[in-house]
mmCIF file of C-alpha atoms and ligand atoms in Angstrom:
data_model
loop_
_atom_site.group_PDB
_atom_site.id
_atom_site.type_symbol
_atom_site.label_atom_id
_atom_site.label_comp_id
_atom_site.label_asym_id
_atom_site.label_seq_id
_atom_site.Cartn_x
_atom_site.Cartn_y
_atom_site.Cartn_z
ATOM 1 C CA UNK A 14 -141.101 -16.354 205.725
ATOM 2 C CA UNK A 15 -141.066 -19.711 207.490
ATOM 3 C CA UNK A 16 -139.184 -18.987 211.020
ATOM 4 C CA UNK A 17 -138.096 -22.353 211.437
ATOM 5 C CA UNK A 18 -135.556 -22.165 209.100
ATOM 6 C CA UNK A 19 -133.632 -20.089 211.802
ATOM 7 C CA UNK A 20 -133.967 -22.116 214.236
ATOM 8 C CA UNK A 21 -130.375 -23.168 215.582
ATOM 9 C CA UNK A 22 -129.620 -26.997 214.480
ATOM 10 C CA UNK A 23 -129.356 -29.182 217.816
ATOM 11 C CA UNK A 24 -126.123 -30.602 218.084
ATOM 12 C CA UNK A 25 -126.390 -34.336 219.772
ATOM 13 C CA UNK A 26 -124.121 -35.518 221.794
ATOM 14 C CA UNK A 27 -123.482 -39.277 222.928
ATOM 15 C CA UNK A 28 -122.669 -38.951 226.108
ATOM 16 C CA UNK A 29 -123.644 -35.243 228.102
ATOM 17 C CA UNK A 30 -120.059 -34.849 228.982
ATOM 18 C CA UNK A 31 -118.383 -36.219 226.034
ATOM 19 C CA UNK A 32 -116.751 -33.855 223.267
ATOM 20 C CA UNK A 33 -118.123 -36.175 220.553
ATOM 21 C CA UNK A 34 -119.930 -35.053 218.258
ATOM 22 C CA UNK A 35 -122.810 -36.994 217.021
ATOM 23 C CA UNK A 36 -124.481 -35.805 214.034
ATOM 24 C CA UNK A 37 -127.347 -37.580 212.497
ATOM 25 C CA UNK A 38 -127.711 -37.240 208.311
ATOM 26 C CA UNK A 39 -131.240 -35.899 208.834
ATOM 27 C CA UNK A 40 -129.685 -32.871 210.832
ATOM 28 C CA UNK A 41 -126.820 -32.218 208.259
ATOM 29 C CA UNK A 42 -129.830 -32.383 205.683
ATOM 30 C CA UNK A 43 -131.123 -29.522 207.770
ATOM 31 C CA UNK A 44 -128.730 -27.180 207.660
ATOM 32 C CA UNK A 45 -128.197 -27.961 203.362
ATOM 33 C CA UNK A 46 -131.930 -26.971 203.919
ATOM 34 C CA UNK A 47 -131.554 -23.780 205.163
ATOM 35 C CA UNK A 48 -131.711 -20.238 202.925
ATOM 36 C CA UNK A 49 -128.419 -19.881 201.038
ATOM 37 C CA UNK A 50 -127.764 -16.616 202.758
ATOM 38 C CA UNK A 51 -128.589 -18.312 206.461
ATOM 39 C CA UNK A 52 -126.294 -21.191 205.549
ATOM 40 C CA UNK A 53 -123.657 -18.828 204.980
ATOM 41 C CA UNK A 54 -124.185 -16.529 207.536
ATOM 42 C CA UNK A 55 -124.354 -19.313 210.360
ATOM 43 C CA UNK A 56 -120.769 -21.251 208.345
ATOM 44 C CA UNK A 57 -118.917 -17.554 208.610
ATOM 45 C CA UNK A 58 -120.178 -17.009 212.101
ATOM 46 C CA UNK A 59 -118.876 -20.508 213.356
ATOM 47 C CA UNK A 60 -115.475 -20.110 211.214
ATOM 48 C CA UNK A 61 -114.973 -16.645 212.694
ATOM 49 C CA UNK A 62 -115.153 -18.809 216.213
ATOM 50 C CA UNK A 63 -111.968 -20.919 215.324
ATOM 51 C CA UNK A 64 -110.064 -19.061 212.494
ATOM 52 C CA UNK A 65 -108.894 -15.732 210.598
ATOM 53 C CA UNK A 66 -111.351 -15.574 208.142
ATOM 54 C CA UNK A 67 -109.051 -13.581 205.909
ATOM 55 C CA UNK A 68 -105.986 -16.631 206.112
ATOM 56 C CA UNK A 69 -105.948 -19.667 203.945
ATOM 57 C CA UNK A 70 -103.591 -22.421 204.055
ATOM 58 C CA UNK A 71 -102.048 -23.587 201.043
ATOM 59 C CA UNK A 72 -100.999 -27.130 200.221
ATOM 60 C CA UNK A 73 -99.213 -28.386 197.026
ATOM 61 C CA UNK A 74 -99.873 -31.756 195.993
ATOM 62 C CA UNK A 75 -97.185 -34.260 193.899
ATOM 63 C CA UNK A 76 -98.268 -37.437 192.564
ATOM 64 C CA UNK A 77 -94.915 -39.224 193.364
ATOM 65 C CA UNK A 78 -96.480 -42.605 191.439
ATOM 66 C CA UNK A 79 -98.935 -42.543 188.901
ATOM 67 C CA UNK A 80 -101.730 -44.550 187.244
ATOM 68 C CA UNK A 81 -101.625 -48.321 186.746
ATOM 69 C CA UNK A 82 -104.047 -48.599 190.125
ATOM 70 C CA UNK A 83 -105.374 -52.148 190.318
ATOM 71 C CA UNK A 84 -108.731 -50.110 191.933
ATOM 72 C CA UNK A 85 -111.757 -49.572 190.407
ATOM 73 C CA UNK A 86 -112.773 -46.296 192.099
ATOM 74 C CA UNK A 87 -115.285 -44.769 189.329
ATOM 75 C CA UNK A 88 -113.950 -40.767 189.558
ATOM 76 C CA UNK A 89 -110.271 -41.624 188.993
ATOM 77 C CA UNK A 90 -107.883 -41.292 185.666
ATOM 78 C CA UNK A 91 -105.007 -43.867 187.613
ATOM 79 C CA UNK A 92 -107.355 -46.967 187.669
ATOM 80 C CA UNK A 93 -105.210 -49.109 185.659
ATOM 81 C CA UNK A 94 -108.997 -50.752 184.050
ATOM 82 C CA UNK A 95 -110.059 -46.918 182.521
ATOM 83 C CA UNK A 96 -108.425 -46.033 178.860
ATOM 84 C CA UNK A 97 -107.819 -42.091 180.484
ATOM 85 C CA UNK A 98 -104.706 -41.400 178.673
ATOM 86 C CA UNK A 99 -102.985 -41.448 182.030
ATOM 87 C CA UNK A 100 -99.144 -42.473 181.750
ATOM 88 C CA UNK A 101 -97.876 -44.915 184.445
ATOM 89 C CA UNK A 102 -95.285 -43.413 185.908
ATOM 90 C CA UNK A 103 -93.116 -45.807 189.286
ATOM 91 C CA UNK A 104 -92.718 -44.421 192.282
ATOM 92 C CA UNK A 105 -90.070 -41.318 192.149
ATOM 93 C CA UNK A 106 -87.102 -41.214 193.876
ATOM 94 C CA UNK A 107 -86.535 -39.215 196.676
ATOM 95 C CA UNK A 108 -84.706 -36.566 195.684
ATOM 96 C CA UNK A 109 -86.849 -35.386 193.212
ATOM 97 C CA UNK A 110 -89.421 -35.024 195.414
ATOM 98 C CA UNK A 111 -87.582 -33.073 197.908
ATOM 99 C CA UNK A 112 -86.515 -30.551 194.939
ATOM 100 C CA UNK A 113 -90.201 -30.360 194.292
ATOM 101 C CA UNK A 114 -90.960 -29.816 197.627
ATOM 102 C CA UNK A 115 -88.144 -27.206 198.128
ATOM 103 C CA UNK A 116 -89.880 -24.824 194.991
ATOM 104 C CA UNK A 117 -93.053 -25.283 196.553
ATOM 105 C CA UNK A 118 -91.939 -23.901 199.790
ATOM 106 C CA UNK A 119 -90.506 -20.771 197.630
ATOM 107 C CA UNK A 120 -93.895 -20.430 196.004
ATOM 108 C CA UNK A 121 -95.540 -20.232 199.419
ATOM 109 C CA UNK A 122 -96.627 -23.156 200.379
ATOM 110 C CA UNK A 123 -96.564 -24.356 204.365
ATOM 111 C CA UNK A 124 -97.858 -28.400 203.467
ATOM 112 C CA UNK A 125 -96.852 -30.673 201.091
ATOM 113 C CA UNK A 126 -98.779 -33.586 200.061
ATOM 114 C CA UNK A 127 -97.671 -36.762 198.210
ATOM 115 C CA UNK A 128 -100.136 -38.841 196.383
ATOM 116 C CA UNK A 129 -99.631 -42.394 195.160
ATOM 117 C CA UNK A 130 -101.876 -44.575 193.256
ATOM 118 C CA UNK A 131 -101.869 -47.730 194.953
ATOM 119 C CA UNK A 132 -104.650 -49.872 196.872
ATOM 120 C CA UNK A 133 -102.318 -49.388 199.433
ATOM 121 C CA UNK A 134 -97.741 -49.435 199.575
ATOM 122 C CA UNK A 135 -95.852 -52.361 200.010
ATOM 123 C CA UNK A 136 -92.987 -52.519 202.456
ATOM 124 C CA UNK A 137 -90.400 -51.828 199.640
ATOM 125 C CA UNK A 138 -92.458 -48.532 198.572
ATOM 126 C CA UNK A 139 -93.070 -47.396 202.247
ATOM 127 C CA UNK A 140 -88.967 -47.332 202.987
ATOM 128 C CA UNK A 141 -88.606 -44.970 199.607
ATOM 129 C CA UNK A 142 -91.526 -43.020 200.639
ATOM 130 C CA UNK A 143 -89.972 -42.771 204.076
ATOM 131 C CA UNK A 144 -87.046 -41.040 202.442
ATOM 132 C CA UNK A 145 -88.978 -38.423 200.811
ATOM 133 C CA UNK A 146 -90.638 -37.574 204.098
ATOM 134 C CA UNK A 147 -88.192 -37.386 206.038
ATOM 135 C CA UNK A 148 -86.382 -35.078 203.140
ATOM 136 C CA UNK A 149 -89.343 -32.670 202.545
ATOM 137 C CA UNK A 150 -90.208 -32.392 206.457
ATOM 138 C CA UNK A 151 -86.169 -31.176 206.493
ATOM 139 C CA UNK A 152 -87.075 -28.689 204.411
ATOM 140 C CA UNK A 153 -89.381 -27.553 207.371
ATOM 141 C CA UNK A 154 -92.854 -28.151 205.349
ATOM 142 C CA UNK A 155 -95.822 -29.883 206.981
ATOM 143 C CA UNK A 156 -95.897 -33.574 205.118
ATOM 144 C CA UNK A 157 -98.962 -35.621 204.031
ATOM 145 C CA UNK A 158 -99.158 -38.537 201.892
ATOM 146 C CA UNK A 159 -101.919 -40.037 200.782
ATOM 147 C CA UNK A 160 -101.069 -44.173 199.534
ATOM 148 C CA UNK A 161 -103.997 -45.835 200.141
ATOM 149 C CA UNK A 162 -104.718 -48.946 202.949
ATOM 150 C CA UNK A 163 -102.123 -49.195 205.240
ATOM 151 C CA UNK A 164 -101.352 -52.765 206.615
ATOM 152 C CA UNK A 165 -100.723 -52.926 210.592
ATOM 153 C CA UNK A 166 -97.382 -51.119 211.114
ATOM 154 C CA UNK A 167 -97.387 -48.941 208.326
ATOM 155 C CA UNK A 168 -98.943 -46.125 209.713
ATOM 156 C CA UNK A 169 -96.177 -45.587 212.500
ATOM 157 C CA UNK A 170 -93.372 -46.206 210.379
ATOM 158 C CA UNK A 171 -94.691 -43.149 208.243
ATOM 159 C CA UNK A 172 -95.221 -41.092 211.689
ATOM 160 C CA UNK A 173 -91.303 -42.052 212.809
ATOM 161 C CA UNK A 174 -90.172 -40.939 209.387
ATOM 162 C CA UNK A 175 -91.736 -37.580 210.069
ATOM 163 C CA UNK A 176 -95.225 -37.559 208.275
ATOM 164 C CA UNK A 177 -97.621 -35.137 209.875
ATOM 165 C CA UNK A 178 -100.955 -35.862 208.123
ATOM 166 C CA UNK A 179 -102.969 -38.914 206.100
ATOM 167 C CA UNK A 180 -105.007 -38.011 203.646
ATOM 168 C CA UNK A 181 -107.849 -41.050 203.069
ATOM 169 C CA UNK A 182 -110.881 -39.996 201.929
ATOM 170 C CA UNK A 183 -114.651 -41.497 202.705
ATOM 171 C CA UNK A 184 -115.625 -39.921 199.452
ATOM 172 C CA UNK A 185 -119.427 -40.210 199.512
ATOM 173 C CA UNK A 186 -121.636 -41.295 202.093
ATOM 174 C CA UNK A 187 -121.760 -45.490 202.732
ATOM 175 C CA UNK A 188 -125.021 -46.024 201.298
ATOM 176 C CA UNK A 189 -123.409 -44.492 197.591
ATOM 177 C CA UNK A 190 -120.314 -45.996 198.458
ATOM 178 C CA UNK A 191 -120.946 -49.379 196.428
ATOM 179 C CA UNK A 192 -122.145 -47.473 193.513
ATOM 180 C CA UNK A 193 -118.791 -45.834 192.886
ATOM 181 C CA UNK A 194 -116.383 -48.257 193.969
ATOM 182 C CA UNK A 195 -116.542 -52.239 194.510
ATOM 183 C CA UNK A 196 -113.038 -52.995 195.150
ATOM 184 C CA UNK A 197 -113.122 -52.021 198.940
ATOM 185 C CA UNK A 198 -115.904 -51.318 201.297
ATOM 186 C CA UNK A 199 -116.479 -48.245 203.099
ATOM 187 C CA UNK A 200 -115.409 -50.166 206.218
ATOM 188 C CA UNK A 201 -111.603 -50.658 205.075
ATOM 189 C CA UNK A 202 -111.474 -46.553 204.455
ATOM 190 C CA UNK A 203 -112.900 -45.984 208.205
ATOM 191 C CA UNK A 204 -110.365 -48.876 209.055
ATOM 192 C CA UNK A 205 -107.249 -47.025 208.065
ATOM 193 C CA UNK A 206 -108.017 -43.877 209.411
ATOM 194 C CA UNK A 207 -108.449 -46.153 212.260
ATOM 195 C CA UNK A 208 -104.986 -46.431 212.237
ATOM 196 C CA UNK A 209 -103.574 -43.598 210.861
ATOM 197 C CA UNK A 210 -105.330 -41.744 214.091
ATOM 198 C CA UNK A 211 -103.804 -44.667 216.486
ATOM 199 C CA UNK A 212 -100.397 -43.785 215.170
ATOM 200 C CA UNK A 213 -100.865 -40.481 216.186
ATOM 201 C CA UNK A 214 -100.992 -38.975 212.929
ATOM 202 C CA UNK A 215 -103.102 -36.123 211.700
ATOM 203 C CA UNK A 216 -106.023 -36.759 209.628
ATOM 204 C CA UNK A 217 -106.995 -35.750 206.586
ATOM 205 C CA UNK A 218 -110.049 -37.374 205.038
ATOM 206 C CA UNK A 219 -113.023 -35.690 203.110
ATOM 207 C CA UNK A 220 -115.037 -36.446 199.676
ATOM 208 C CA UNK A 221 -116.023 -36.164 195.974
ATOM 209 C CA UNK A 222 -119.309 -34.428 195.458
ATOM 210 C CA UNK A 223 -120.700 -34.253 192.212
ATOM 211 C CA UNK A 224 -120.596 -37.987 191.215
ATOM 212 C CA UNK A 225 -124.731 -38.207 190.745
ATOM 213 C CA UNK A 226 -125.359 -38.200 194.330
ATOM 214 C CA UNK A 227 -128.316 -36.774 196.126
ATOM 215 C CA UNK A 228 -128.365 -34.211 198.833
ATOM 216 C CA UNK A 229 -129.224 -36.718 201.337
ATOM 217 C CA UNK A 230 -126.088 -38.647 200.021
ATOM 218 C CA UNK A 231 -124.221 -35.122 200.719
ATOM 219 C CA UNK A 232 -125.557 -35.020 203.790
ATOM 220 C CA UNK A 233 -124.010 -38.296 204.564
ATOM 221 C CA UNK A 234 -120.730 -38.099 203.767
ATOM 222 C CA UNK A 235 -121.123 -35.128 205.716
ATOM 223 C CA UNK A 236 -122.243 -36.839 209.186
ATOM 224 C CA UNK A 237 -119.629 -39.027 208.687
ATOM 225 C CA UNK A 238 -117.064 -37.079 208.723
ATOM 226 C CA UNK A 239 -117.987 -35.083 211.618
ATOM 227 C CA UNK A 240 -119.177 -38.312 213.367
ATOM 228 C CA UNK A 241 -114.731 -39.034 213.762
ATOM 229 C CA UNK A 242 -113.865 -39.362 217.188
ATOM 230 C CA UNK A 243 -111.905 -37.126 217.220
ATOM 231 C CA UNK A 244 -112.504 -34.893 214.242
ATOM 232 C CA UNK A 245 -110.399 -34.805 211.043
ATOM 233 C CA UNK A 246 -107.786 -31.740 210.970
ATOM 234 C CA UNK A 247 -107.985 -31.395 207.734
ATOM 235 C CA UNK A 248 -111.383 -31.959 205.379
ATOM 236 C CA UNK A 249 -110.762 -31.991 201.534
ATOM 237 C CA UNK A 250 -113.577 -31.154 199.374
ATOM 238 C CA UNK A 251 -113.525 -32.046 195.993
ATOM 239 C CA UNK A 252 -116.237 -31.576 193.381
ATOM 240 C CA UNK A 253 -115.590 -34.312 190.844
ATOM 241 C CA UNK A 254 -113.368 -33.666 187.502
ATOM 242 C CA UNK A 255 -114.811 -35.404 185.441
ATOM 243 C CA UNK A 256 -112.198 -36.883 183.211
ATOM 244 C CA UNK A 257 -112.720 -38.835 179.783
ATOM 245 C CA UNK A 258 -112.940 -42.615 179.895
ATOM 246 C CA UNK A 259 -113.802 -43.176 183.520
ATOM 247 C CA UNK A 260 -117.326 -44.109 184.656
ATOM 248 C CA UNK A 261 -118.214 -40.949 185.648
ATOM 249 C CA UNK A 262 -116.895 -38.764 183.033
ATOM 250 C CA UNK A 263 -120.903 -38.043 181.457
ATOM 251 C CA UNK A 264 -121.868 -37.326 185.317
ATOM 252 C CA UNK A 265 -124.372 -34.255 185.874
ATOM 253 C CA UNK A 266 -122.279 -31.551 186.895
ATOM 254 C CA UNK A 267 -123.563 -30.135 190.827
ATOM 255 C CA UNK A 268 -125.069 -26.532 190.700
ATOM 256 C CA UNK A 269 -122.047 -24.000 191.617
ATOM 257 C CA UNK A 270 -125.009 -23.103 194.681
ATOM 258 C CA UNK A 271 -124.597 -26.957 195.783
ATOM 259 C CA UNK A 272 -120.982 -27.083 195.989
ATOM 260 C CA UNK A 273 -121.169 -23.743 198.201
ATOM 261 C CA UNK A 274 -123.894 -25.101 200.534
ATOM 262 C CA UNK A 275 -121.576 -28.142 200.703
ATOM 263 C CA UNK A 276 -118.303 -26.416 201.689
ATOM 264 C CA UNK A 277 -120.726 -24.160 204.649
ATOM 265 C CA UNK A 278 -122.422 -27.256 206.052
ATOM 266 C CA UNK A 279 -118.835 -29.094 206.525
ATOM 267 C CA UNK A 280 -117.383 -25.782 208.104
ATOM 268 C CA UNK A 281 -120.531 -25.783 210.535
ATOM 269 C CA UNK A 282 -120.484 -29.588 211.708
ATOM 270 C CA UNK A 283 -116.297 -29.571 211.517
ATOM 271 C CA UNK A 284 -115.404 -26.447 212.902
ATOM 272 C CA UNK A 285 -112.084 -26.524 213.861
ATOM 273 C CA UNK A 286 -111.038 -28.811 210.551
ATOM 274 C CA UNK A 287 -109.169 -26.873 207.938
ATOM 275 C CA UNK A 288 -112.057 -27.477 205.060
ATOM 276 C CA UNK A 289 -110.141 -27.883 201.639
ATOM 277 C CA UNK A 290 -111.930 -26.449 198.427
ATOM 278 C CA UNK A 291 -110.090 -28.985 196.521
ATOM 279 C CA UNK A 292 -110.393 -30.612 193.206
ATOM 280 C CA UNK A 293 -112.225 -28.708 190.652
ATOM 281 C CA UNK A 294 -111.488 -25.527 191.665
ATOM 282 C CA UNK A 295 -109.303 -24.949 188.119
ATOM 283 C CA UNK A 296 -113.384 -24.894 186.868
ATOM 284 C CA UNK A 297 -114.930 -22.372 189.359
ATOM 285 C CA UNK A 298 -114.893 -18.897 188.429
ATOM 286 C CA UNK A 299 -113.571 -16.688 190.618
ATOM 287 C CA UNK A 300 -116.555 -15.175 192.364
ATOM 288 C CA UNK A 301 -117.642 -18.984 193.172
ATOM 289 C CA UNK A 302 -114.376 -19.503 194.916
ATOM 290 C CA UNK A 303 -115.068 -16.439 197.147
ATOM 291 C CA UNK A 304 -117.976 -18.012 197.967
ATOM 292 C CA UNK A 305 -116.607 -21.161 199.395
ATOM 293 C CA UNK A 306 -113.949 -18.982 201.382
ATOM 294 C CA UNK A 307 -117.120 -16.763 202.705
ATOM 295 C CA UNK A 308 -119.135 -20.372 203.387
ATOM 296 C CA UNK A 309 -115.613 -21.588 205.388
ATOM 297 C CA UNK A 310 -113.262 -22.642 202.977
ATOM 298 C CA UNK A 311 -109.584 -22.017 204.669
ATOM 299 C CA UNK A 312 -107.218 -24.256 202.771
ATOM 300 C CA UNK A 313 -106.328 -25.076 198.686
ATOM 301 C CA UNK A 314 -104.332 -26.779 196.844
ATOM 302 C CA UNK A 315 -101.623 -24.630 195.410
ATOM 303 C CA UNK A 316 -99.807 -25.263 192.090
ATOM 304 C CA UNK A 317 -100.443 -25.543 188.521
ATOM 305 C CA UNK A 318 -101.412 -29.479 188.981
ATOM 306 C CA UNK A 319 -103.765 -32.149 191.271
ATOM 307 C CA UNK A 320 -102.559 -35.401 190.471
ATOM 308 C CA UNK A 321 -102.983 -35.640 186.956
ATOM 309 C CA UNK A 322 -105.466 -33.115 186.479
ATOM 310 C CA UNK A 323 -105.043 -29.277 186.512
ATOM 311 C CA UNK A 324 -105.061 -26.425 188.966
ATOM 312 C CA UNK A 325 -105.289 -22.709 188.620
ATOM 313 C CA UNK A 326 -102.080 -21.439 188.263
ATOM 314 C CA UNK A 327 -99.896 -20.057 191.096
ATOM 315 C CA UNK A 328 -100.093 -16.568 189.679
ATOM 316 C CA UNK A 329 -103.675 -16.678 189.096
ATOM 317 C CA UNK A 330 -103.978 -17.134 192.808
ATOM 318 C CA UNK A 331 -102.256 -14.949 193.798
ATOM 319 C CA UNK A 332 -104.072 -12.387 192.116
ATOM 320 C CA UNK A 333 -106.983 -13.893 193.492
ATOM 321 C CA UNK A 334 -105.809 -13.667 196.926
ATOM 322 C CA UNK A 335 -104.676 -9.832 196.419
ATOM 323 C CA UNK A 336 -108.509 -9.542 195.253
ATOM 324 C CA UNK A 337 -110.047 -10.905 198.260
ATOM 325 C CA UNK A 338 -107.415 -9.658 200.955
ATOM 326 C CA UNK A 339 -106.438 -13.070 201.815
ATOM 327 C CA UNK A 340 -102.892 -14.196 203.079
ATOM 328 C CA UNK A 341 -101.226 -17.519 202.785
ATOM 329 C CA UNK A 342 -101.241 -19.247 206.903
HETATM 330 N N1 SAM B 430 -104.810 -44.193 196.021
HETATM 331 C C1 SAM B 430 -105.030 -43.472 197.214
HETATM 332 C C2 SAM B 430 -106.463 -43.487 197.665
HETATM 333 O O1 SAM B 430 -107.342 -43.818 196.880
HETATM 334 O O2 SAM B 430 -106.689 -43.181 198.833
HETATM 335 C C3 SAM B 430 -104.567 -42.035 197.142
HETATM 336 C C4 SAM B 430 -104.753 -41.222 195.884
HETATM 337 S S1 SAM B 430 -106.428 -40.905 195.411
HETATM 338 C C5 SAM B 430 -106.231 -40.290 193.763
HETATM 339 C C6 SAM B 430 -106.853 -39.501 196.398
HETATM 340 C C7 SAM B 430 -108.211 -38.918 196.242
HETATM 341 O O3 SAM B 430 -108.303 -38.133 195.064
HETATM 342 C C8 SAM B 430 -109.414 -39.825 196.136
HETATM 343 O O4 SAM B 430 -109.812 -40.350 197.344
HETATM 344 C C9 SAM B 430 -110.471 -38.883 195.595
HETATM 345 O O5 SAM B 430 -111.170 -38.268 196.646
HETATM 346 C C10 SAM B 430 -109.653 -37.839 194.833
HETATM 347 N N2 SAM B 430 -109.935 -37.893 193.378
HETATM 348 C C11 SAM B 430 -109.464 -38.802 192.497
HETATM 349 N N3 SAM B 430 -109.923 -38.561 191.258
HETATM 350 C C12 SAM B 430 -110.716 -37.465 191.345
HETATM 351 C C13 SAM B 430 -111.485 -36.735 190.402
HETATM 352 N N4 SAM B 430 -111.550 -37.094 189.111
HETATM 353 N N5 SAM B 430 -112.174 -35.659 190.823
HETATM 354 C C14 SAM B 430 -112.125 -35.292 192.131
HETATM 355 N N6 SAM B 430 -111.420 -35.950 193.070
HETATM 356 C C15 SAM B 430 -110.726 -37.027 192.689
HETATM 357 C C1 DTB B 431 -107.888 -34.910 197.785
HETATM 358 O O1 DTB B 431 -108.898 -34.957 198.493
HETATM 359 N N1 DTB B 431 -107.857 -34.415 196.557
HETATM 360 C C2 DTB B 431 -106.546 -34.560 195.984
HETATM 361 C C3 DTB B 431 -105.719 -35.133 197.167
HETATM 362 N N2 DTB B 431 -106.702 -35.354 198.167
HETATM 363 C C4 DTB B 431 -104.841 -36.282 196.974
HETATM 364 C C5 DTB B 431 -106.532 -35.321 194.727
HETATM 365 C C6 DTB B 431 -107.440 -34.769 193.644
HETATM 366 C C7 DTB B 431 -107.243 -35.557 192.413
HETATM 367 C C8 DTB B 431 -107.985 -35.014 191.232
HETATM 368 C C9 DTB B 431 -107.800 -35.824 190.022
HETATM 369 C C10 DTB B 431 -106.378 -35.910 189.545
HETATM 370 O O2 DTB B 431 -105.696 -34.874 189.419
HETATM 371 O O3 DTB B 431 -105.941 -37.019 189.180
HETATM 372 FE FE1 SF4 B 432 -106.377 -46.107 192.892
HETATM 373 FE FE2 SF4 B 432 -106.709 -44.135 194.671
HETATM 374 FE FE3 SF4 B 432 -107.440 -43.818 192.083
HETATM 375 FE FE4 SF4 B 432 -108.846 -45.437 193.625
HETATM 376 S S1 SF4 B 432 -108.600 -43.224 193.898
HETATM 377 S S2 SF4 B 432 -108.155 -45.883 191.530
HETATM 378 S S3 SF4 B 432 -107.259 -46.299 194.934
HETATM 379 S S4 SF4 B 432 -105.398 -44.101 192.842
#
């Protein structure tokens, strides 16, 4: 047995007295490294530190405008340039959404989250999307919206209107970053969370695994999430749907062992963030899924659809939860 694969990982820190956190990619690589079984003994000890392991937070998503995205991001069925069978659909007004919002509250849910498809909202979007906030935080459900770049301004005009989170992800680590999208740089992503943090919003921002990268790449996107000063709230991880007509839609699926590791290394280097086993999950048989909540997983998406792409059913959860002894947060 080689001993030094129990050695505890150092964590660095920039300053002695700072809270930052300051991981390099070569120690994230170490803990994906590390025997499954010590990788998810060490995630459950540090989630046990922060949270009720037996709680998960649920979070139903809406795509309140969809497809026709003048992006070129290689995962994604709304990229206006990919023949995915996606219909366009303009932004919806707010009272739908609310009514949306109000049966997801019924079902269970504590956040909502409302996705659009754009490189980023113009003013005229932002004041409908303002609306639906405001409406859906009435309902007394957490909000989060997720619209793409923000311009200066735009961030505090969603906070005022009563948004509590921003979900932008990094999505892989910078060095893959060109590979999968070309339309932006990595640097506009860290740019608005920049500002969604500034405005005092929560953040939200995690990644896609599965897209061909390596471990190392993993590892990456990894370090730079923890590397946020402060530390996302919430960390979304998604293992790639591959859908028909985009890019990636051949890619090499990740090994369900991969995906686990994943979800325990982001729980150890974020451990106070809420890590999402997001997108995909309609795909993982149950016993994989009790994996990711052993390795750290506390939060889901909950409802029978993503954006555009499907979800286990509400019901099916539920059984799942009764299975495992979980409880909604
Ligand atoms: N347009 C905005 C943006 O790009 O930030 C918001 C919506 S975008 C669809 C939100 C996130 O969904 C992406 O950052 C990506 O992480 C995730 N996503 C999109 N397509 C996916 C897919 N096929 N599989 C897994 N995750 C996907
Ligand atoms: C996130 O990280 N995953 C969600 C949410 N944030 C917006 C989106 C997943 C989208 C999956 C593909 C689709 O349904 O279109
Ligand atoms: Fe547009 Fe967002 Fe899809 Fe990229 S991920 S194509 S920005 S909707």
């Amino acid at each position: 047995m080689n001993a030094s694969h129990t050695q505890p990982i150092v964590i660095k820190r920039t300053t002695p007295h700072a809270m930052v956190q300051n991981w390099a990619a070569a120690d994230v690589l170490a803990l994906f490294d590390l025997p499954f079984n010590d990788l998810l003994f060490r995630a459950q000890q540090t989630h046990r530190l922060h949270f009720d392991a037996n709680r998960v937070q649920l979070s139903t998503l809406l795509s309140v405008k969809t497809g026709g995205c003048s992006e070129d991001c290689g995962y994604c069925p709304q990229a206006a340039r990919y023949h995915t069978g996606v219909e366009n659909q303009k932004l919806l007004c707010a009272d739908e959404v609310i009514e949306t919002a109000r049966i997801a509250k019924e079902n269970g849910a504590s956040r909502f989250c409302m996705g659009g498809a754009w490189r980023g909202p113009k003013q005229r979007d932002l004041d409908e999307l303002k609306k639906m906030i405001a409406g859906v935080k009435s309902l007394g459900l957490e909000t989060c919206g997720t619209f793409g770049m923000l311009k200066d301004g735009m961030a505090e005009q969603l906070k005022e209107s009563g948004l509590d989170y921003y979900n932008h992800n990094l999505d892989t680590a910078p060095e893959k970053y060109g590979d999968i999208v070309t339309t932006r740089e990595y640097d506009d992503r860290l740019d608005t969370l920049g500002k969604v943090r500034k405005a005092g919003l929560n953040v939200c921002s995690g990644g896609i695994v599965g897209m061909g990268e390596t471990r190392e790449e993993r590892a990456g996107l990894i370090a730079q999430l923890a590397n946020l000063d402060p530390q996302p709230e919430s960390v979304p991880i998604n293992n790639l749907v591959p859908v028909p007509g985009t890019p990636l839609e051949n890619a090499e699926p990740l090994d369900w062992t991969e995906f686990v590791r994943t979800i325990a290394v982001a729980r150890i280097t974020l451990p106070k963030a809420y890590v999402r086993l997001s997108a995909g999950r309609r795909e993982m048989p149950e016993a994989m899924q009790a994996l990711c909540f052993m390795a750290g997983a506390n939060s889901i998406f909950y409802g029978d659809k993503l954006l555009t792409t499907g979800n286990p059913d509400v019901e099916g959860d539920r059984r799942l939860f009764a299975k495992l002894d979980l409880a909604p947060l």
